[in-house]
Coordinates of C-alpha atoms and ligand atoms in Angstrom, one line a residue:
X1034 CA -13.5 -26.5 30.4
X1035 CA -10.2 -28.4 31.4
X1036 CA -7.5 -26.3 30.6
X1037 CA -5.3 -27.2 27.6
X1038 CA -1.8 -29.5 28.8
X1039 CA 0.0 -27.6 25.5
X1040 CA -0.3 -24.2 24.6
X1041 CA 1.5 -21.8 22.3
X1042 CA 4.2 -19.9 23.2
X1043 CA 3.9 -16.7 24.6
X1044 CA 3.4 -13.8 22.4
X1045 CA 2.7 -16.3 19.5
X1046 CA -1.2 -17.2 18.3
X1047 CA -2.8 -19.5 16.0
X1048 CA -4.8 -18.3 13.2
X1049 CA -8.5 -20.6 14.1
X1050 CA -10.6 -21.3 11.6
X1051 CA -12.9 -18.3 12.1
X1052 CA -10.4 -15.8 11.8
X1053 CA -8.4 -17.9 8.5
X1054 CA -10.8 -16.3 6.0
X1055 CA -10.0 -12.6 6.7
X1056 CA -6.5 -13.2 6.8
X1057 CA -6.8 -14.7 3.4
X1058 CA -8.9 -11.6 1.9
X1059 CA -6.4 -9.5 3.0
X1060 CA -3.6 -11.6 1.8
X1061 CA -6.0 -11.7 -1.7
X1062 CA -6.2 -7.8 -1.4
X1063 CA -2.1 -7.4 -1.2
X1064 CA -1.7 -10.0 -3.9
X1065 CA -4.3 -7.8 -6.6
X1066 CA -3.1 -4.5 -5.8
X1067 CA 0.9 -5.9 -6.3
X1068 CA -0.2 -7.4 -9.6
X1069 CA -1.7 -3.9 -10.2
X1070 CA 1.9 -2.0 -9.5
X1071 CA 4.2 -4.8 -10.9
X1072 CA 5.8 -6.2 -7.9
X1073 CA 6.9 -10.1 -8.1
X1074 CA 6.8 -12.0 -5.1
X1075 CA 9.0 -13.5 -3.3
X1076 CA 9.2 -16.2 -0.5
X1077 CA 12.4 -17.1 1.5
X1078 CA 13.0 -19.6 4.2
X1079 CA 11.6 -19.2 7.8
X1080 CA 15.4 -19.0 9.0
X1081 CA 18.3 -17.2 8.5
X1082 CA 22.3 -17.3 9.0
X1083 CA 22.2 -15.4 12.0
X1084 CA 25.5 -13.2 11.0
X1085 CA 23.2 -12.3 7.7
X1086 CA 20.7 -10.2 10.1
X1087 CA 23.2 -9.1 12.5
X1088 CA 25.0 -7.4 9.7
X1089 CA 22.1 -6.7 8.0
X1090 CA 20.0 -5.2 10.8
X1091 CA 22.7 -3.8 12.5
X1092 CA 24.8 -5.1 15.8
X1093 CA 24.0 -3.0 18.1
X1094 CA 20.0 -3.1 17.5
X1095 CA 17.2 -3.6 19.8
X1096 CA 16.2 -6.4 17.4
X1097 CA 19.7 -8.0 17.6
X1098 CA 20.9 -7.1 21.1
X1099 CA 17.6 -8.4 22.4
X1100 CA 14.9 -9.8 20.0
X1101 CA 16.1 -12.2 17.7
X1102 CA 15.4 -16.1 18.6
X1103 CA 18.8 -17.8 17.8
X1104 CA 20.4 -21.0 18.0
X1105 CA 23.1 -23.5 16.8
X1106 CA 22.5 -26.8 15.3
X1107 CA 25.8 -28.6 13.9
X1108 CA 27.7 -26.0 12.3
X1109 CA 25.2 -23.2 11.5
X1110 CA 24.2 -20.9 13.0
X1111 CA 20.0 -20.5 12.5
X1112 CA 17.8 -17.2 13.2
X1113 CA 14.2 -16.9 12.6
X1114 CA 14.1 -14.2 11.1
X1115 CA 13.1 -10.5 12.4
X1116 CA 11.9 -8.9 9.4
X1117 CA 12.7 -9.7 5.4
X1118 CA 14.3 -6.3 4.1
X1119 CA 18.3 -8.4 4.7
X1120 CA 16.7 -11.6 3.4
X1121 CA 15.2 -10.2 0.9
X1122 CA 18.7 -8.4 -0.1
X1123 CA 20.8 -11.7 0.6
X1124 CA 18.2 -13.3 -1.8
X1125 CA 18.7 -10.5 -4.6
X1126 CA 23.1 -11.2 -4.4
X1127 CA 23.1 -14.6 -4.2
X1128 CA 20.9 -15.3 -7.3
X1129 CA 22.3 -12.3 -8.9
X1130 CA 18.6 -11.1 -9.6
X1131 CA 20.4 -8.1 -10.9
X1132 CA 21.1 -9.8 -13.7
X1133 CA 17.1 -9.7 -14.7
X1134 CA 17.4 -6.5 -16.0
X1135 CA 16.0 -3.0 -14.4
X1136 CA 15.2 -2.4 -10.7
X1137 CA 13.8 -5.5 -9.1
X1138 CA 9.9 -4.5 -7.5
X1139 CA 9.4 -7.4 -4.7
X1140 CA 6.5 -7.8 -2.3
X1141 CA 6.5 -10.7 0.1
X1142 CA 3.5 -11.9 3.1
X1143 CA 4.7 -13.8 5.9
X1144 CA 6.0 -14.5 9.9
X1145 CA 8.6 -12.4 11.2
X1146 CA 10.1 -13.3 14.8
X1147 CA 10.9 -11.1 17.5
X1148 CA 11.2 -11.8 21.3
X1149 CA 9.6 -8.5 22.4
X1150 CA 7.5 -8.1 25.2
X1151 CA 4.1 -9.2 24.0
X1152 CA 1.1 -7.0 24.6
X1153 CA -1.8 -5.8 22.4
X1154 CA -0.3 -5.5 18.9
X1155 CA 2.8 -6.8 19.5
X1156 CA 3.6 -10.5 19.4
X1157 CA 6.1 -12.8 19.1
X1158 CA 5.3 -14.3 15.8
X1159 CA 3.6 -11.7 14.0
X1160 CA 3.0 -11.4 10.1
X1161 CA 4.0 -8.3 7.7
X1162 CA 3.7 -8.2 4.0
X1163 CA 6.4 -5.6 2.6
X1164 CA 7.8 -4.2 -0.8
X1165 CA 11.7 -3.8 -1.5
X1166 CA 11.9 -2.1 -5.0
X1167 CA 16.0 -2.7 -5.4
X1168 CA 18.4 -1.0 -8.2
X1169 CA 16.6 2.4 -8.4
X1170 CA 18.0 5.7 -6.7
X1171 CA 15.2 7.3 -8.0
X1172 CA 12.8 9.2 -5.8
X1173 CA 9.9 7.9 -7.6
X1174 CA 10.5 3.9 -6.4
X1175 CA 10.4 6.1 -2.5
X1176 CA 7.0 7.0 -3.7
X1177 CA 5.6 4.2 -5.3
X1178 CA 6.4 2.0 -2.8
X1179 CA 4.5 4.6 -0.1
X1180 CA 1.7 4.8 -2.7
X1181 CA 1.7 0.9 -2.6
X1182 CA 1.3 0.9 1.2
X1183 CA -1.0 3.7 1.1
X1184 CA -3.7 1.8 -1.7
X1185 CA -3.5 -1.5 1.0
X1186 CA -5.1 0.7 3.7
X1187 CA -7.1 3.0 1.3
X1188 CA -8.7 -0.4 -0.3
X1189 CA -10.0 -1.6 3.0
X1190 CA -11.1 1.9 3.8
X1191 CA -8.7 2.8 6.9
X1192 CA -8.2 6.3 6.9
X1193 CA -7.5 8.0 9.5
X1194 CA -3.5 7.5 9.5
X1195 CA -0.7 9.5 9.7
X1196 CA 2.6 9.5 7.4
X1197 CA 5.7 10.6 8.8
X1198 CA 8.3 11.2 7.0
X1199 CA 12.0 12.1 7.3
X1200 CA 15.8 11.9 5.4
X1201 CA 18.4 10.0 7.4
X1202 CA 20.9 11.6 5.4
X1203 CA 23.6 9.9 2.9
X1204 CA 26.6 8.8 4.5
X1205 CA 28.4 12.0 4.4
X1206 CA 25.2 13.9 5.5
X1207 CA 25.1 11.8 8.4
X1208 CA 28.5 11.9 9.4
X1209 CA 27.9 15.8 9.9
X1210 CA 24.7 14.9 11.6
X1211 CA 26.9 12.4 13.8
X1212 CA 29.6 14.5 15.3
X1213 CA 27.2 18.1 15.9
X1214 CA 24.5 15.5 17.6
X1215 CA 27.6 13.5 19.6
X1216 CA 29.1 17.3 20.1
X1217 CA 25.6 18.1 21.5
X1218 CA 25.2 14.8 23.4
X1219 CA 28.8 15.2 25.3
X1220 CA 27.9 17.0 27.4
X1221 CA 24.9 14.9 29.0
X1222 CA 27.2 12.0 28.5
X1223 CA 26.9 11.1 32.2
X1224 CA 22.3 11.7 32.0
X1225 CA 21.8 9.2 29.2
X1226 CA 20.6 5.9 29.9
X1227 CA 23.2 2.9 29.3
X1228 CA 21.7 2.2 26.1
X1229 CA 22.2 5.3 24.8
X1230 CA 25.9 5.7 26.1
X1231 CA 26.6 2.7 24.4
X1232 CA 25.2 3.7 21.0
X1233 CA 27.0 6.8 21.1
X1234 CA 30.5 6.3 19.7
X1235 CA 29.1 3.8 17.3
X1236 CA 26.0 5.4 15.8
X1237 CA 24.7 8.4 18.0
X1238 CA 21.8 8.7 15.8
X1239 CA 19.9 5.9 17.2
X1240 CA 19.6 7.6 21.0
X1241 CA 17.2 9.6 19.1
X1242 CA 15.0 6.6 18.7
X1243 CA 15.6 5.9 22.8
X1244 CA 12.0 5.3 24.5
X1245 CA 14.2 5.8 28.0
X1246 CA 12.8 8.4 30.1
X1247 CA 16.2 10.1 31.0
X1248 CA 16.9 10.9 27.4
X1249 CA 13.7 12.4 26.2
X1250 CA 14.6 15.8 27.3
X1251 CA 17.8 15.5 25.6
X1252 CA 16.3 14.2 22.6
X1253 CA 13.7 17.0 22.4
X1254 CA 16.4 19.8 21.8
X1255 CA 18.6 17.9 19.7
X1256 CA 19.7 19.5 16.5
X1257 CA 17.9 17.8 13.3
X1258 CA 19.1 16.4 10.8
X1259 CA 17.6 18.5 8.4
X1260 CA 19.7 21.2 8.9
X1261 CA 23.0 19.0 8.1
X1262 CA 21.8 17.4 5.0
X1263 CA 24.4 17.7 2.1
X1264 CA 22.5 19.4 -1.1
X1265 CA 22.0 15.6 -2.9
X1266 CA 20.4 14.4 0.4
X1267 CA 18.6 17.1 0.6
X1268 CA 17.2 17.7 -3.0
X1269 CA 16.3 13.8 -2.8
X1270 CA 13.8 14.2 0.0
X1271 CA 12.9 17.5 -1.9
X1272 CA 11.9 15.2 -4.8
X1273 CA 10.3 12.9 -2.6
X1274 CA 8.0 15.3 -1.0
X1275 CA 7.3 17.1 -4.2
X1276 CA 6.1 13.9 -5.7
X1277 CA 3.7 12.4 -2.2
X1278 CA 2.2 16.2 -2.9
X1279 CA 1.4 15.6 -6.6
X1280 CA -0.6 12.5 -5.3
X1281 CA -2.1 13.9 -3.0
X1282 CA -0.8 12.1 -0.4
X1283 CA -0.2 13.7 2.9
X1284 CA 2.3 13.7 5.5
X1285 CA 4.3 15.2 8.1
X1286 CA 8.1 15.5 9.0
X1287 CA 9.0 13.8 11.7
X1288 CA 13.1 15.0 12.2
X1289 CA 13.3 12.5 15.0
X1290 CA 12.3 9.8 13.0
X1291 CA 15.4 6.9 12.5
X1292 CA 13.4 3.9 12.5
X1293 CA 14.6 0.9 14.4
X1294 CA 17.3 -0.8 11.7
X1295 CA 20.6 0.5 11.1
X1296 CA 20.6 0.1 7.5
X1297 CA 18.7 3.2 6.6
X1298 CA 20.0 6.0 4.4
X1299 CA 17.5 9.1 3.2
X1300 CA 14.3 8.2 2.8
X1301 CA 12.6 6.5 6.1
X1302 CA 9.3 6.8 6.8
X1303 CA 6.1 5.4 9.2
X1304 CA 2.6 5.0 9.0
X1305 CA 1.0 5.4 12.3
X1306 CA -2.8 5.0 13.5
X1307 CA -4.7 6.4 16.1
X1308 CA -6.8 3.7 16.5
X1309 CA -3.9 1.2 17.7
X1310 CA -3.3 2.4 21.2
X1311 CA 0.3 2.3 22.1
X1312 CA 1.9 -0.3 19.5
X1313 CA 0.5 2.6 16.6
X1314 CA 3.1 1.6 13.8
X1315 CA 0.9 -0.1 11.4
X1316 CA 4.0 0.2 9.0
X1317 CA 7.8 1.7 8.0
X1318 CA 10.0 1.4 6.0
X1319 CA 12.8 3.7 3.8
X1320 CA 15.5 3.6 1.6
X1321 CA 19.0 1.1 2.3
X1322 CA 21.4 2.2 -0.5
X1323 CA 24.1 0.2 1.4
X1324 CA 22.8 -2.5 2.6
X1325 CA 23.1 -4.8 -0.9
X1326 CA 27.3 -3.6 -0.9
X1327 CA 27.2 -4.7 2.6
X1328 CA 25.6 -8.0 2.7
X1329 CA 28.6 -8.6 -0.4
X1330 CA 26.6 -7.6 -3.7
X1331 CA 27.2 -4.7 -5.7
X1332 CA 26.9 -1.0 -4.5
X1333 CA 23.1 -0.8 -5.3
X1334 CA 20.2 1.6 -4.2
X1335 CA 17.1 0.1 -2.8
X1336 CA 14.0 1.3 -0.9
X1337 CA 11.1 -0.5 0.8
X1338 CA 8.6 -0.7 3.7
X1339 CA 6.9 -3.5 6.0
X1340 CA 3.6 -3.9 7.5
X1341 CA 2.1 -5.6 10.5
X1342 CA -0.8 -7.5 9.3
X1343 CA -2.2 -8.6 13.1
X1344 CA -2.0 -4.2 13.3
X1345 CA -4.1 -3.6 10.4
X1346 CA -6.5 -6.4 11.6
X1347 CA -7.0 -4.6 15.0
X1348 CA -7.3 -1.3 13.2
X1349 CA -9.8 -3.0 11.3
X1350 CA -11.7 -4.3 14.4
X1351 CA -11.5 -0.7 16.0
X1352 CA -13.3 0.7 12.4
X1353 CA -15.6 -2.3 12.4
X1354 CA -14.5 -3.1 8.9
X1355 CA -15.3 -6.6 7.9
X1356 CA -12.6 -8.0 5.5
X1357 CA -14.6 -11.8 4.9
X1358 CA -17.9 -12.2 4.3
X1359 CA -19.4 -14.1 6.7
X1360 CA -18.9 -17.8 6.1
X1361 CA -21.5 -20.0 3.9
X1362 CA -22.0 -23.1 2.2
X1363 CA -23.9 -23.7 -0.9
X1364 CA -25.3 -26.8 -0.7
X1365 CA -25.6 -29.1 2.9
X1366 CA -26.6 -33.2 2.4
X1367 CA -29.3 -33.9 4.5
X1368 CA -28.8 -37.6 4.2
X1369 CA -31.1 -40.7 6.6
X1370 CA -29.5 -43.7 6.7
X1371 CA -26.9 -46.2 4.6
X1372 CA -28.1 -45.9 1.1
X1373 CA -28.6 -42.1 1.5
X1374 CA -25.5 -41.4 2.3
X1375 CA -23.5 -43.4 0.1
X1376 CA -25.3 -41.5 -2.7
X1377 CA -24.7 -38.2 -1.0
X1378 CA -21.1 -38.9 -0.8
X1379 CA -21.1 -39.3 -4.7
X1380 CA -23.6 -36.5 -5.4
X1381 CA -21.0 -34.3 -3.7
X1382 CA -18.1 -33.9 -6.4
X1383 CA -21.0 -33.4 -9.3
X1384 CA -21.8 -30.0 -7.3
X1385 CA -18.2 -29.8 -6.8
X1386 CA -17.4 -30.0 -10.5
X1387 CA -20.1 -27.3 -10.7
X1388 CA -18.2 -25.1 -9.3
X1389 CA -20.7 -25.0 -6.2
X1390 CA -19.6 -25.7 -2.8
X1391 CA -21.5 -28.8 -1.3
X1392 CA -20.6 -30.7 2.2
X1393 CA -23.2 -33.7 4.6
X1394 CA -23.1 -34.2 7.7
X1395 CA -19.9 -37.1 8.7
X1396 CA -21.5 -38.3 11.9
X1397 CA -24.8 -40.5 10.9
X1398 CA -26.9 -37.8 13.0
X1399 CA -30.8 -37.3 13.0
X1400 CA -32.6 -35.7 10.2
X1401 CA -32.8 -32.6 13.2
X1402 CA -29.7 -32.1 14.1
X1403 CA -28.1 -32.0 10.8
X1404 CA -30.6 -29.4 9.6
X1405 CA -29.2 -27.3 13.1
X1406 CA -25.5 -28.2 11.4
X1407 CA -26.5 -27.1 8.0
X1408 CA -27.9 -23.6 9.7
X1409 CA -24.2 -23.3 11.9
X1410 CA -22.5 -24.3 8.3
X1411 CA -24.7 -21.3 7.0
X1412 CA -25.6 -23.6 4.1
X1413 CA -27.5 -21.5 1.4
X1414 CA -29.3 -24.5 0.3
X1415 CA -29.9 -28.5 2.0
X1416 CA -30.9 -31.8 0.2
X1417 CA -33.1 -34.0 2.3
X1418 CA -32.4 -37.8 1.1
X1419 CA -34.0 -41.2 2.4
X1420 CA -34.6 -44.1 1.1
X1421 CA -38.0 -42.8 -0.7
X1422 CA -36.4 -39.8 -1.9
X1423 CA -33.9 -42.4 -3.8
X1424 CA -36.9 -44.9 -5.0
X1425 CA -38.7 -41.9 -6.1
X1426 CA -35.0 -39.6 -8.0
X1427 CA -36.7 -36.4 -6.0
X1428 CA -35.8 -35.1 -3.3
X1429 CA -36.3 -32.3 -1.0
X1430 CA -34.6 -29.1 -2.5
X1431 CA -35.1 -26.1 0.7
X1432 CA -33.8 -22.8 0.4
X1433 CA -32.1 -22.0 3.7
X1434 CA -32.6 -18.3 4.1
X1435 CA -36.5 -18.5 2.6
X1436 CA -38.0 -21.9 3.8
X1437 CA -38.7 -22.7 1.0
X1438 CA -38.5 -26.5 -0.5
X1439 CA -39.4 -28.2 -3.3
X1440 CA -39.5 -31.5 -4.9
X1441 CA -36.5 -31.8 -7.6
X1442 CA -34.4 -34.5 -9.1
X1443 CA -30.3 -33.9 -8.7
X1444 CA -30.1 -32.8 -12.7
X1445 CA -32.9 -30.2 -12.1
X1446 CA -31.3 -29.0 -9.3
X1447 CA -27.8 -29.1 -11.0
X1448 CA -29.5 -27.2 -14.0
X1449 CA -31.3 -24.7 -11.6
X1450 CA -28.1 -23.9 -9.6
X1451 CA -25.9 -23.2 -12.8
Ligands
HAM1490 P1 9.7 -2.5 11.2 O1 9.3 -1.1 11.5 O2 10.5 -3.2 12.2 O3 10.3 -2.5 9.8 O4 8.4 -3.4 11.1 C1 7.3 -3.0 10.2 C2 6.0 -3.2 10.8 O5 5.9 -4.5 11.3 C3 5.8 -2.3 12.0 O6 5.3 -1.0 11.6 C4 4.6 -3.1 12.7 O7 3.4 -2.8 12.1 C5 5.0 -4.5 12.5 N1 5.7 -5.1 13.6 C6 7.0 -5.0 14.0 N2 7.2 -5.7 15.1 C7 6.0 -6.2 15.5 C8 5.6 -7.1 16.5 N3 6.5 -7.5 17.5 N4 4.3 -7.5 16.6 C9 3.5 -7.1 15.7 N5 3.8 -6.3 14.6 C10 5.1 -5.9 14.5 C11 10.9 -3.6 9.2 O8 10.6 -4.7 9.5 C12 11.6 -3.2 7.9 N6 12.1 -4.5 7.4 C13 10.8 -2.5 7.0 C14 11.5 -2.2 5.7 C15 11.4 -2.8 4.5 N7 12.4 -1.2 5.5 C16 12.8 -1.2 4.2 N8 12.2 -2.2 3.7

């Protein structure tokens, strides 16, 4: 095969036609189970005012030190964006969704952007779908919108997961957090990788999220935050994990757990898989009680989580779950000739209007090879028309699957497929 003059972009994939349906039963799977909790979607542009994610996400960020595709164009600056959570908040302020009454419950599906380093499970363009319940404090949105992720994989019957869970502290929490772990840090000032001697003025908390070899050992003895939560911190995540236990749902408690953003407060959590290899975060999220004050709206709690949809489908493909059935067709026009066709092209919208799906064959072929089409199409059923088929009003009704034909006029076989 000649190899193709235009390709996609590295780390970035098309969705072909044989893969489309099982993105779309999964996409119809996250749309019931939203209706079923309440959530509203929502859908914002492709692109971003750059300064919105760098304040949002956080400066000094992997995401927006190294991963965010930006560029000028007159005036503005554009982003496609890295994830929805400060879209999503920008979204809320400036349409004053407050204003709707009670905490907003928002789901959205759709691309995210991020110039990593592709490899399996991690790509360039890459699809989550994601909740952000915002206006509630409460430690029952946390847990609803973990039960919401939790239902996704539970419906397509992955299992074998793990939920970790941690509290990154309120802001005064983690200023105590900040200045033992920096008094604990000083020390090893010199050891730690650049990255990590840059965070550490500016938010020290982060190195614990390092993947650099020289601070692992310094990260492993590091004291938790746990131990420096103030008494609201800590009886939130209290209430938190008192409430995953009355549903049952189980976790663990990760104290190095930060997550990648810098908006967190309390509440973060992941969802990992052992089936995913290296890239095992098939979702995170947590709670941002600053982030809507920050991005210019009122001070207003929020909490929410994202998932990577090309992850679940590789979990899937590790667990052999099928999310489509397999392809099929009801009815395939066998049609020989002018006259044939013209009236398969008009029998076509009366099946149609049936609500049965009905297609022919587009390239005049022989009788044989659009009987092989109809079996690639997996048609259930074909229609053989010629010209004596049309001079006699019967024609040659064969089920697919059965071999089996018989001789029927197009209301009979209307009336037998209703
Ligand atoms: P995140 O952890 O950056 O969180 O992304 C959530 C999920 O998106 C990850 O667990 C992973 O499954 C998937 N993902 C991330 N990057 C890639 C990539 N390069 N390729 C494939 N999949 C990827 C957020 O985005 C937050 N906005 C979540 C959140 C919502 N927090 C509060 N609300």
């Amino acid at each position: 095969m000649a190899k193709a003059k235009y390709t996609t972009h590295l780390g970035m994939f098309d969705i072909l036609p044989d893969e489309s349906p099982k993105w779309r039963a999964l996409e119809n799977i996250i749309h019931e189970e939203a209706a079923k909790f309440n959530f509203e979607e929502i859908r914002t542009p492709i692109m971003e005012q750059t300064e919105l994610i760098k304040r949002g996400v956080g400066q000094l960020t992997d995401i927006v030190t190294k991963e965010i595709f930006a560029f000028k164009k007159g005036d503005s600056n554009y982003v496609l964006r890295p994830e929805l959570t400060a879209p999503v908040v920008r979204s809320f302020v400036e349409h004053h969704l407050d204003q709707r009454g009670g905490s907003q419950k928002l789901y959205y599906i759709g691309p995210m952007f991020r110039a990593e380093r592709p490899q399996k499970g991690r790509q360039r363009q890459f699809h989550q779908f994601g909740v952000e319940i915002i206006g509630s404090d409460d430690p029952v949105a946390d847990v609803e919108c973990i039960a919401f992720m939790m239902q996704i994989y539970k419906r397509i019957g992955i299992k074998n997961f793990n939920l970790k869970l941690n509290s990154v502290g309120d802001p005064e929490s983690r200023d105590a957090y900040k200045s033992v772990l920096r008094d604990y840090l000083k020390p090893h000032f010199d050891s730690l990788s650049e990255l990590s001697q840059k965070r550490f003025d500016k938010n020290p908390m982060r190195i614990l999220d390092s993947k650099e070899p020289e601070d692992q050992e310094f990260i492993k003895n590091a004291p938790v935050i746990s131990d420096h939560l103030n008494e609201e911190s800590a009886r939130h995540f209290e209430k938190v994990c008192d409430y995953l236990r009355k549903l049952g749902i189980e976790y663990t408690i990760d104290p190095l757990l930060v997550r990648g953003m810098d908006y967190y407060t309390r509440t973060a959590f992941e969802l990992t898989s052992p089936d995913l290899g290296s890239q095992d975060a098939l979702a995170g999220g947590g709670r941002y009680d600053l982030l809507v004050q920050e991005i210019g709206g009122k001070p207003t709690p929020a909490v929410g989580f994202a998932a990577g949809m090309e992850r679940l489908m590789i979990a899937c493909e590790e667990l052999n779950i099928e999310l489509a059935l397999p392809k099929k067709v009801d009815i395939y026009i066998v049609s020989l000739g002018d006259n044939a066709r013209s009236w398969a092209l008009t029998a076509l919208p009366k099946f149609r209007e049936a609500g049965i799906s009905a297609t022919m064959d587009y390239l005049g072929r022989s009788m044989r090879a659009q009987m092989k089409d109809a079996n690639r199409e997996n048609a259930v059923y074909s229609i053989i028309v010629g010209d004596n088929e049309l001079e006699e009003g019967k024609f040659t009704f064969r089920n697919m699957h059965e071999s089996e034909e018989e001789s029927l006029s197009l209301d009979e076989i209307l009336t037998k497929l209703s």
